[in-house]
Coordinates of C-alpha atoms in Angstrom, one line a residue:
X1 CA 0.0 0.0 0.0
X2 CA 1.5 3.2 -1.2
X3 CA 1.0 5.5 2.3
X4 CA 2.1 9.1 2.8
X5 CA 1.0 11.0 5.1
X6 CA 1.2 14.8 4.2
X7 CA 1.2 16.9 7.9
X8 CA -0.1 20.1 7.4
X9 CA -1.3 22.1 10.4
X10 CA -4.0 23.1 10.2
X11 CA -5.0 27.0 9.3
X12 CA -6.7 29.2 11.4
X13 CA -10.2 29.9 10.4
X14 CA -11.7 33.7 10.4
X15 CA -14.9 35.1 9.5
X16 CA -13.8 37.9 7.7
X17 CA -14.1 37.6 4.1
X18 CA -17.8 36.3 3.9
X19 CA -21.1 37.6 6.1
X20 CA -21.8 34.8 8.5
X21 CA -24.7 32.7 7.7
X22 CA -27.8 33.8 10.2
X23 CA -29.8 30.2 9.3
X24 CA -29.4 26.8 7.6
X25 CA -31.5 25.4 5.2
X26 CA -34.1 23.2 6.7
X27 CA -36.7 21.4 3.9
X28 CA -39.3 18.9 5.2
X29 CA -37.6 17.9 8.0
X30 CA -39.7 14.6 9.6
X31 CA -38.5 13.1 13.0
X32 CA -40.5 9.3 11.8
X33 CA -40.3 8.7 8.5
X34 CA -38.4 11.5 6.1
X35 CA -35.1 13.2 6.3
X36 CA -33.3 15.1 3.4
X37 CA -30.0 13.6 2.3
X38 CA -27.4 16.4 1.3
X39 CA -27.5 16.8 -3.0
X40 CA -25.4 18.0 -5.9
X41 CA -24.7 21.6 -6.1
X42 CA -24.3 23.4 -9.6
X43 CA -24.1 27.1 -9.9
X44 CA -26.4 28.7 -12.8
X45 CA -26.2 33.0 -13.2
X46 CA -25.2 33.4 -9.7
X47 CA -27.7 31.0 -8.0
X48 CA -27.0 27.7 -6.5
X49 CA -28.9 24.7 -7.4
X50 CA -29.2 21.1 -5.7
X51 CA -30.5 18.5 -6.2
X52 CA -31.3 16.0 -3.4
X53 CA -33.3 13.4 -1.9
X54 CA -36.1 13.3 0.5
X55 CA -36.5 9.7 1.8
X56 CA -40.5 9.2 2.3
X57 CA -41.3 11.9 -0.3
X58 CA -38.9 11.9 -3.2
X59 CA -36.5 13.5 -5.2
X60 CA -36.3 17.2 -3.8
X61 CA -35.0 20.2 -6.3
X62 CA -33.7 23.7 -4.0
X63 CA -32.5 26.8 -6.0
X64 CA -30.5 29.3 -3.1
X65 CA -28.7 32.3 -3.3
X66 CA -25.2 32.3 -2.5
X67 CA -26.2 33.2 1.2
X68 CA -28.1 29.7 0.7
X69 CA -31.7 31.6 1.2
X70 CA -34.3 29.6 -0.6
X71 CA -35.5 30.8 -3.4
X72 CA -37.2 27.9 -5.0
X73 CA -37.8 24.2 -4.4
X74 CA -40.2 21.6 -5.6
X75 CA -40.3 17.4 -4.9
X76 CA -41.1 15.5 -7.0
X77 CA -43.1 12.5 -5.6
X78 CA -43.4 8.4 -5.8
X79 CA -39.7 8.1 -6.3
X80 CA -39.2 7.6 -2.6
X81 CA -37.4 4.2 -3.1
X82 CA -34.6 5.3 -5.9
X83 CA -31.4 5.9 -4.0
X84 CA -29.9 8.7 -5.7
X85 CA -26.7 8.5 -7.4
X86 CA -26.1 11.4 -9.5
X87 CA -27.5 14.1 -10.8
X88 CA -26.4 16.8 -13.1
X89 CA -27.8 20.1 -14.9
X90 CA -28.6 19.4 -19.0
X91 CA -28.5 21.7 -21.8
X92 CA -32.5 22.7 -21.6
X93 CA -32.3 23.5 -18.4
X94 CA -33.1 20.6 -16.7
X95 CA -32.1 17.6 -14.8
X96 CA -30.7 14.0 -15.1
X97 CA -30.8 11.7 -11.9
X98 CA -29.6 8.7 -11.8
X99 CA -29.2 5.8 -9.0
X100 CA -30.8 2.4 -7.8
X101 CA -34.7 1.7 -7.7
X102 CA -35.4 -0.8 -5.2
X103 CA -38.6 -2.9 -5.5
X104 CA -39.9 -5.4 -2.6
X105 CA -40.8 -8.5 -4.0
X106 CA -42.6 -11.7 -2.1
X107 CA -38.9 -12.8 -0.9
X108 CA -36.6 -10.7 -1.4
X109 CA -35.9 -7.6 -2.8
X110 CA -35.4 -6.5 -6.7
X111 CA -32.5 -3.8 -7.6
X112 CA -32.8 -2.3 -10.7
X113 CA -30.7 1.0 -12.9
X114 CA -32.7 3.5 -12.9
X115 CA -32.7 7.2 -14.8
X116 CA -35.2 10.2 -13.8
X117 CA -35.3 13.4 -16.4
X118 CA -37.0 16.4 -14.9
X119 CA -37.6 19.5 -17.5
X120 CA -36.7 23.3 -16.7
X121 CA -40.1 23.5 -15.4
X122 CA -39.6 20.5 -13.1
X123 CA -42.0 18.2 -14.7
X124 CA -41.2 14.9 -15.2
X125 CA -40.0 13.9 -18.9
X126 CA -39.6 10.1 -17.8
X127 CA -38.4 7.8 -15.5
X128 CA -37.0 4.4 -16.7
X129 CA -36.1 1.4 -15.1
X130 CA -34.0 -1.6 -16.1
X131 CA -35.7 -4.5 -14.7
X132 CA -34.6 -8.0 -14.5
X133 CA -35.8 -10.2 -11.3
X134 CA -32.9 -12.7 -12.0
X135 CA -29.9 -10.0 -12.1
X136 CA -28.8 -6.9 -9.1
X137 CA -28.2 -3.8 -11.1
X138 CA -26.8 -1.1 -9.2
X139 CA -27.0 2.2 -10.7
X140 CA -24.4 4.8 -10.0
X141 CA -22.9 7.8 -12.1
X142 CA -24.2 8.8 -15.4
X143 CA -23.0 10.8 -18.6
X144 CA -24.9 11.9 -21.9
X145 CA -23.5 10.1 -24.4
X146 CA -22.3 12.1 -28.2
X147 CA -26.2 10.0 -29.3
X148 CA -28.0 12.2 -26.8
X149 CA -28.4 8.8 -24.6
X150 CA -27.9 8.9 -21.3
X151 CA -25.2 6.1 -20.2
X152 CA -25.8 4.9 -16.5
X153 CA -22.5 3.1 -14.8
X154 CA -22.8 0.5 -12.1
X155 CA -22.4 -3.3 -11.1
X156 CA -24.3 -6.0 -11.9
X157 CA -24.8 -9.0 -10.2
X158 CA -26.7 -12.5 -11.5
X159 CA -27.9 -14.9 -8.9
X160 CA -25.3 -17.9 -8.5
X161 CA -22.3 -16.3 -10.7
X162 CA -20.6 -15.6 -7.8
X163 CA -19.2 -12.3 -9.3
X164 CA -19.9 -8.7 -10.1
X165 CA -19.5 -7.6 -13.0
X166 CA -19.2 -3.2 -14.8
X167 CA -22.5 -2.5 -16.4
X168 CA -23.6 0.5 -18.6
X169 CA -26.9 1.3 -19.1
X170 CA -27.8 3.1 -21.9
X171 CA -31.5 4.6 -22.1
X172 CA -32.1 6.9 -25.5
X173 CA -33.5 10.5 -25.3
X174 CA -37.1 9.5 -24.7
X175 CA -36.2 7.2 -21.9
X176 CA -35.9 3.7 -23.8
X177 CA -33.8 1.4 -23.0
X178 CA -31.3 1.2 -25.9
X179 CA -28.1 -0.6 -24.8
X180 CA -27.2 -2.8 -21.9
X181 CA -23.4 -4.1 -21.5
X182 CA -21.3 -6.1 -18.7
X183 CA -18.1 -5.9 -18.7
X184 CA -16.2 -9.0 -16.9
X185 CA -12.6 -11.1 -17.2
X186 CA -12.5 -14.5 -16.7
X187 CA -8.7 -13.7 -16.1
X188 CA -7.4 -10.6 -14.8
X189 CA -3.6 -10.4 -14.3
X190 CA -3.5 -14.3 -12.7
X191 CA -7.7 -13.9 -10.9
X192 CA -10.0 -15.8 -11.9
X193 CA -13.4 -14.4 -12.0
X194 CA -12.7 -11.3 -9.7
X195 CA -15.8 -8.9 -8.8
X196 CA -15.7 -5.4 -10.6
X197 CA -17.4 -2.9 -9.1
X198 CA -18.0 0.1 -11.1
X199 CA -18.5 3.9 -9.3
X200 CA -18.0 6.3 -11.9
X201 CA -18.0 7.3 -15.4
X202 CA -16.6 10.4 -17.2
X203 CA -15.9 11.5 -20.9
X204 CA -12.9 12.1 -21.7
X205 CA -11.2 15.1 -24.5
X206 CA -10.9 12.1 -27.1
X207 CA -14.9 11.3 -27.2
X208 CA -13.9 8.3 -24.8
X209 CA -15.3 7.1 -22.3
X210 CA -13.6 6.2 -18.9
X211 CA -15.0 4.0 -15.7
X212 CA -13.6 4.3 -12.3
X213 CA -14.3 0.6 -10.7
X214 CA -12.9 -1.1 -7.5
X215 CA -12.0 -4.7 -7.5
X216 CA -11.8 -7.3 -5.0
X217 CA -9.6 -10.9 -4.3
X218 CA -7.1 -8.7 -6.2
X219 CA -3.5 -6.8 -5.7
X220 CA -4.7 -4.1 -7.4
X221 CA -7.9 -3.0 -5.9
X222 CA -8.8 -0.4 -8.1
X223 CA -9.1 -0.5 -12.2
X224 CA -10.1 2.3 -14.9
X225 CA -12.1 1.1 -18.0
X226 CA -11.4 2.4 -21.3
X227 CA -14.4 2.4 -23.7
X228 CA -15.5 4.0 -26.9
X229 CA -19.0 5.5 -26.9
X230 CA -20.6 2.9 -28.4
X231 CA -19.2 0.6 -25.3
X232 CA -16.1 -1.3 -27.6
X233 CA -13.5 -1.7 -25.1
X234 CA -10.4 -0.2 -25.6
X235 CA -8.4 -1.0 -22.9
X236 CA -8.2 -1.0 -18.6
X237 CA -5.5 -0.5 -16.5
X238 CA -4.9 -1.3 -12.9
X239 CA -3.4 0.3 -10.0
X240 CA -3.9 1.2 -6.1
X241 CA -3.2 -1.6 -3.0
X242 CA -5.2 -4.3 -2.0
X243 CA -7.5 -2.6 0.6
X244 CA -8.0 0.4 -1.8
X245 CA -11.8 1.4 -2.7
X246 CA -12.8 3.7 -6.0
X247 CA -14.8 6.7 -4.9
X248 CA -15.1 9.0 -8.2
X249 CA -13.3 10.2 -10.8
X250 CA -13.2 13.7 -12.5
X251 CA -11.9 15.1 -15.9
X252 CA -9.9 18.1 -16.7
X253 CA -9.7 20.6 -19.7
X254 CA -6.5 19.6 -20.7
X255 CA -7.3 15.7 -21.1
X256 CA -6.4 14.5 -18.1
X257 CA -7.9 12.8 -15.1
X258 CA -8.3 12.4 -11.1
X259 CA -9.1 9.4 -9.5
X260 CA -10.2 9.5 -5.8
X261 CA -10.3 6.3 -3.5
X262 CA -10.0 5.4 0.1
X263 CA -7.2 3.7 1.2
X264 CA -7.8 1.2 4.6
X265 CA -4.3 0.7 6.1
X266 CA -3.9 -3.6 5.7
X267 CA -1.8 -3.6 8.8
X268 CA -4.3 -1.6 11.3
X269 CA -7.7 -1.7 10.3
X270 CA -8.7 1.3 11.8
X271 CA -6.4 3.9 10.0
X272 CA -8.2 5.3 6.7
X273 CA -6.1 7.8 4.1
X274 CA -7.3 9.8 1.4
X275 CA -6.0 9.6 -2.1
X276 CA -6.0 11.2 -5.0
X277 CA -4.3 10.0 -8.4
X278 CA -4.0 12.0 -11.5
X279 CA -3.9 10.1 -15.2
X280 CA -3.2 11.4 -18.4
X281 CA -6.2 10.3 -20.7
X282 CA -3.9 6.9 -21.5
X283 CA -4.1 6.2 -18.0
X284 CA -0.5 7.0 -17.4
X285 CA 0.3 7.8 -13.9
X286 CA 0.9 11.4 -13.3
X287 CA 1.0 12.1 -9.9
X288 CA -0.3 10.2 -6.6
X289 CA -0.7 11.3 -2.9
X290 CA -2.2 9.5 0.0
X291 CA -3.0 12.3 3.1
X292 CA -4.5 11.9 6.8
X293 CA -5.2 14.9 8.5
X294 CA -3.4 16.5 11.9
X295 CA -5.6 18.4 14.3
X296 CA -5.1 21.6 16.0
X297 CA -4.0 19.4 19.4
X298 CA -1.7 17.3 17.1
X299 CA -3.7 14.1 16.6
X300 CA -3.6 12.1 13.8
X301 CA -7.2 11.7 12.4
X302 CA -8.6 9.7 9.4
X303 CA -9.7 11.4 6.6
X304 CA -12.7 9.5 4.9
X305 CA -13.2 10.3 1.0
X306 CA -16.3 11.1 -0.3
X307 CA -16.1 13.7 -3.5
X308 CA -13.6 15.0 -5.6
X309 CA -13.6 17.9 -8.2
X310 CA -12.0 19.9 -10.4
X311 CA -11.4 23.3 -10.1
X312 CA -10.5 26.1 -12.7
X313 CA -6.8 26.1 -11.7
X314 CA -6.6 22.5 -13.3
X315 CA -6.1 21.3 -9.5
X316 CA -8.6 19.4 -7.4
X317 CA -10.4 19.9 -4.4
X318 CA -11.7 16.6 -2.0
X319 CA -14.5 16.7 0.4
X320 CA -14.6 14.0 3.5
X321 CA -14.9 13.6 6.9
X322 CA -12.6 13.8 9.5
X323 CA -12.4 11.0 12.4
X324 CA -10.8 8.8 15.4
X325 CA -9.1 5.6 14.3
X326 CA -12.2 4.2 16.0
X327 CA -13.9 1.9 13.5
X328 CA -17.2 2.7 15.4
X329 CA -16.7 6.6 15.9
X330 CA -18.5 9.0 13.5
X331 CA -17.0 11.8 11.5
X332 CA -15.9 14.4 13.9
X333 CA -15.5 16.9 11.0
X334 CA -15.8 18.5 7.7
X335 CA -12.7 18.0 6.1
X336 CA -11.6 19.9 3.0
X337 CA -7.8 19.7 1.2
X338 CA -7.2 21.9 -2.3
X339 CA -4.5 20.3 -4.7
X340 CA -2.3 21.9 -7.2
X341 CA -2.2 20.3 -10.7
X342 CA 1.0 19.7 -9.8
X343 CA 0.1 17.2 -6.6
X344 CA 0.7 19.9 -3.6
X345 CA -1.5 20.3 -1.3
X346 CA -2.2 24.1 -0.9
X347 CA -4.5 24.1 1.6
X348 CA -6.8 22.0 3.9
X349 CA -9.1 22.8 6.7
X350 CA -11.3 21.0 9.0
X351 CA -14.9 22.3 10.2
X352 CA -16.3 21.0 13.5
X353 CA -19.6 22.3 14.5
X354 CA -21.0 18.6 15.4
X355 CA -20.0 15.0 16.3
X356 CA -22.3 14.1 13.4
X357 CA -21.6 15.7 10.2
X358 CA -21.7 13.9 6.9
X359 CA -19.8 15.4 4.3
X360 CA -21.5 15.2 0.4
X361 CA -20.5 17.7 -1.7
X362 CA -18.2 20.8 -2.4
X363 CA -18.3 23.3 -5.1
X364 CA -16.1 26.0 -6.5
X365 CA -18.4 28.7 -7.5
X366 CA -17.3 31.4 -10.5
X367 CA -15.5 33.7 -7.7
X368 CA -13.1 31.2 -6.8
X369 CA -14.7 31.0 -3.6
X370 CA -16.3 27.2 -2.7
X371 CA -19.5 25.8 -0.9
X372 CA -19.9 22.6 0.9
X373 CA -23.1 21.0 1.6
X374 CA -23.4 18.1 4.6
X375 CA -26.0 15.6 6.7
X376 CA -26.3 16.9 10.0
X377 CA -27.5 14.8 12.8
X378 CA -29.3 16.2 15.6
X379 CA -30.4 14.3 18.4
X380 CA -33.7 15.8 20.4
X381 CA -36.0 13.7 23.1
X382 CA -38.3 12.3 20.0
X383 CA -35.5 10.9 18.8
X384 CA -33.0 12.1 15.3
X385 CA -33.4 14.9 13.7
X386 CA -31.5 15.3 10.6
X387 CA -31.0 18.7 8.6
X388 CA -28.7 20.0 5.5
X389 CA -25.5 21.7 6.6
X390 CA -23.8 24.6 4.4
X391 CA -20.7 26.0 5.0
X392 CA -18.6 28.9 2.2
X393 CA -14.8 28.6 2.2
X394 CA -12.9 31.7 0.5
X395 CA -10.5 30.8 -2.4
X396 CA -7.5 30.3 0.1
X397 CA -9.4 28.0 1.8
X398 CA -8.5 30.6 5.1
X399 CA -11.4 32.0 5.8
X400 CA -15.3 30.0 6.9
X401 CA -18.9 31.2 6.8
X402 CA -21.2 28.3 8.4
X403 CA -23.7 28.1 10.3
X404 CA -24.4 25.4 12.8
X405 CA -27.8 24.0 12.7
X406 CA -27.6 22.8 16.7
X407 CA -26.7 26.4 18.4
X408 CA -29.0 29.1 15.9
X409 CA -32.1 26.8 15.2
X410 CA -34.3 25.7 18.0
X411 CA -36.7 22.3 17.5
X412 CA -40.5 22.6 17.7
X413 CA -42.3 19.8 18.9
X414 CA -45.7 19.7 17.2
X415 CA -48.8 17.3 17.2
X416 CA -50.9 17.0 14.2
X417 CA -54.2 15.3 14.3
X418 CA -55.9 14.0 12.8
X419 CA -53.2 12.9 10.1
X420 CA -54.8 11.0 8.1
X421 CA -57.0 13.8 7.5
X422 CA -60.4 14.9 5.6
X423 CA -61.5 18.5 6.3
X424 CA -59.4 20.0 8.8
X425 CA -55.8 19.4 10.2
X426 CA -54.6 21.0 13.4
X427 CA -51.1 21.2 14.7
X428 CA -50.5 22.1 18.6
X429 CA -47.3 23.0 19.6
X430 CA -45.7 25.6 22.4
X431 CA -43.8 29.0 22.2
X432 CA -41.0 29.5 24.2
X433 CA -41.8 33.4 23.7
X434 CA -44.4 35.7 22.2
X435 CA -43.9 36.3 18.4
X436 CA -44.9 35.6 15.2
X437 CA -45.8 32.0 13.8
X438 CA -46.4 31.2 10.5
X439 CA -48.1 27.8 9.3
X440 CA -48.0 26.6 5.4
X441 CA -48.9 23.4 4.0
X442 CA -47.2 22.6 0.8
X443 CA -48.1 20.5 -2.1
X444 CA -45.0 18.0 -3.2
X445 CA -44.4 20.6 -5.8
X446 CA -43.7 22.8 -3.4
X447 CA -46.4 24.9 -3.9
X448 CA -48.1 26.6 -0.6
X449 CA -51.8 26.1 -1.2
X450 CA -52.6 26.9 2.5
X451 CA -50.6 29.4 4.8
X452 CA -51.8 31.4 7.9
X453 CA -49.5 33.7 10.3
X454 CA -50.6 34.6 14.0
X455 CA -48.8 37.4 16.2
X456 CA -49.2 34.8 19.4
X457 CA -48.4 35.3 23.5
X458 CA -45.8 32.6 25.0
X459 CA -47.4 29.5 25.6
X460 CA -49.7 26.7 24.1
X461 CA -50.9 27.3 20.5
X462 CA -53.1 25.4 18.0
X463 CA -53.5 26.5 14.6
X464 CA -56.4 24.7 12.4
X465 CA -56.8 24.4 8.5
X466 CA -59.6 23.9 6.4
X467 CA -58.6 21.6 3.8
X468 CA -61.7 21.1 2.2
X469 CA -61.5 22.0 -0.7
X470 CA -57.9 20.4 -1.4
X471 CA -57.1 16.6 -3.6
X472 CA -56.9 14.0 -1.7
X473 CA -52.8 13.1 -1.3
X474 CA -49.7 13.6 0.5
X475 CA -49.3 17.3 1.7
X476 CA -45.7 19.2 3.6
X477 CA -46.8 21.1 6.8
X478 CA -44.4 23.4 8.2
X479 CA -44.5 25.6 11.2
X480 CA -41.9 28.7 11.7
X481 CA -41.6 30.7 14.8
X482 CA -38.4 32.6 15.2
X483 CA -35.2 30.9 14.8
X484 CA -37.4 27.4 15.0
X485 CA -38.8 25.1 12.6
X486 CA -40.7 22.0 12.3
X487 CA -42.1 20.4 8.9
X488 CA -43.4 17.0 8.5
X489 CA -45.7 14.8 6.4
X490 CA -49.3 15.1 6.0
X491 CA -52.2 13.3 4.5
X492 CA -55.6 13.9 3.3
X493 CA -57.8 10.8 2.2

């Protein structure tokens, strides 16, 4: 296992460069049944958009401003049980997702590729699904191909073969399935059979295609894929240690490649590195670097890999978490480390406003300056509250603007009944202090088609709706008083 560890303390953080962040960003927050996962950014004339998932409603769409205010957001329901992938901004303005649909059958459960377009008006242009009772296929990261198809990597599995094997999944522009292909060695350098595993796919300067896959029984754990468009191989090429895992790749203007994996030490379990490789488009090896991360009180942590991207100095920036060489500790941290396209590490920094922060994506927006989006856990006496968490880094990486979900936003605890519902719903819940309280129920487009605000005295409160006149269906009620926030599900029969 190739192992350096780069030691660079770490630099002090300071507010000055950026306002601080009065709020986070809390969407259809549910303490049974719904949380939001953290999403892909992508910056569009100045705005930030994301795109996310809301487990028990959907796939969630959130356009912010750079101080992450909400300007927009819509969900789009049913698709509650595809685990989302990927997910990236087209040409007409609107969205490809990609990921894993996951169907409960009489025994067991059915996995299945699966591809979701959404319009630049957020309607649905299709959703297609790759099924086959008798085979696992696990969507991941997806491309558009030069046929306007859109070209879903994975793994695929068949009952009793013992292996996995690459797959691409090709659907055409009206959400047809057009092309399925496996990709599998009876031999690879002396292993019979070995399981490929494939996490990520990318285009590359020559119209190729290239596929970031881990391996397993295998020296080499981790393998890039070579491919033309049309899925004709071209060649692979191996590299990494044994206890290496692919994370994702990303391409670069000038033809070349990074690779980022996680790299488990195979003499102590519980030490974890970072790495990052960069390829010219041959898959020749440019440059590699393996990093842990020292603390402020000079302890070693892990650093956990979760994304990598490039940024418009041809370098790279990697977001993970931080943590204890503890197998069973959580992340501790937000880390963040800039490269050079020359392999040095400029800058890294380490955010810690939680014992539970989940790192998921990081962006550099057309300032220079970067955002970061995270799962924030929050425990409260119903149980786990979970929230997005959004932090801006200047260019240097010096200077922080967060916010911290636990110490600026308080938790209401609210009652609904009846929930099912028919004509009315009421929420009860209990101000801390006299103010202003504002109730909205939501449609899953996001669309308020009830909202009431009350100028209330400390104590109990109950606010009622008449939801008459409103289609039967699953509804978002949120309450806001002050600096706290509740929203959960709703339903009228």
């Amino acid at each position: 296992m190739k192992y350096l560890q780069i030691v660079i303390i770490l630099l002090l953080m300071s507010t000055a460069a950026f306002a601080q962040v009065t709020k986070p960003v809390i969407l259809f927050e549910d303490t049974s049944s719904s949380y939001i996962t953290a999403g892909f950014f992508t910056e569009v004339d100045g705005q930030i958009e994301m795109v996310t998932q809301v487990r028990g409603f959907g796939i969630g769409y959130v356009v912010m401003d750079t101080t992450f205010e909400v300007l927009q957001e819509y969900i789009k329901p049913n698709y509650a049980s595809m685990g989302l992938e990927d997910a990236f901004k087209l040409n007409d303005g609107g969205y490809l997702v990609t990921g894993t649909k996951t169907t409960l059958l009489q025994r067991s459960r059915s996995y299945n590729v699966s591809a979701l377009r959404i319009n630049a008006s957020g309607d649905l242009v299709f959703q297609s699904i790759l099924g086959d009772t008798t085979i696992r296929n696990f969507g991941g990261k997806s491309v558009i191909d030069q046929f306007g198809r859109v070209v879903v990597s994975g793994s695929s599995y068949k009952w009793g073969s013992g292996y996995t094997s690459i797959s691409l999944t090709r659907f055409d522009s009206t959400g047809n399935l057009a092309a399925y292909d496996t990709y599998h060695y009876n031999n690879l350098n002396g292993v019979t059979s070995p399981s490929l595993h494939g996490m990520d796919i990318k285009e590359l300067s020559d119209g190729n295609f290239v596929i970031l896959a881990s391996t397993n029984r295998m020296d080499d754990g981790l393998l890039v894929l070579f491919t033309t468009q049309q899925g004709d191989t071209l060649g692979t090429h191996l590299f990494g240690g044994k206890e290496d895992h692919a994370v994702n790749l990303a391409t670069t203007s000038d033809g070349h490649f990074y690779v980022l994996s996680k790299d488990d030490d195979p003499n102590d379990y519980k030490k974890v590195a970072s790495q990052v490789w960069k390829f010219t488009n041959m898959g020749e090896l440019v440059w590699e670097k393996s990093y842990t991360y020292l603390d402020d009180q000079g302890i070693n942590q892990n650093v956990v890999p979760l994304k990598l991207r490039t940024t418009s100095d041809g370098g790279c920036i990697v977001i993970g978490g931080a943590k204890g060489i503890a197998p069973t500790e959580t992340l501790s941290s937000i880390h963040v480390a800039k490269f050079s396209s020359e392999g040095d590490m400029q800058w890294e920094i380490a955010i810690t406003d939680s014992a539970n922060q989940y790192p998921k994506d990081v962006l550099q927006l057309q300032d220079g300056s970067y955002i970061l989006n995270a799962v924030y856990e929050k425990v409260i006496p119903q149980g786990l509250d979970i929230y997005n968490y959004y932090a801006r880094l200047s260019p240097d990486g010096t200077h922080v603007a967060t916010t911290s979900v636990q110490d600026e936003v308080g938790s209401l605890t609210v009652q609904v009944s009846p929930n099912p519902f028919t004509n009315q719903v009421e929420a009860s819940f209990t101000l801390d202090q006299p103010g202003t309280y504002t109730a909205r129920l939501y449609d899953l487009q996001g669309r308020v088609v009830q909202e009431t605000a009350q100028q209330a005295a400390a104590g109990a409160q109950t606010v009622r709706m008449n939801t008459s006149n409103l289609a039967a269906g699953q509804y978002v009620l949120r309450i806001q008083a002050r600096d706290s926030m509740w929203s959960g599900k709703v339903v009228k029969r």
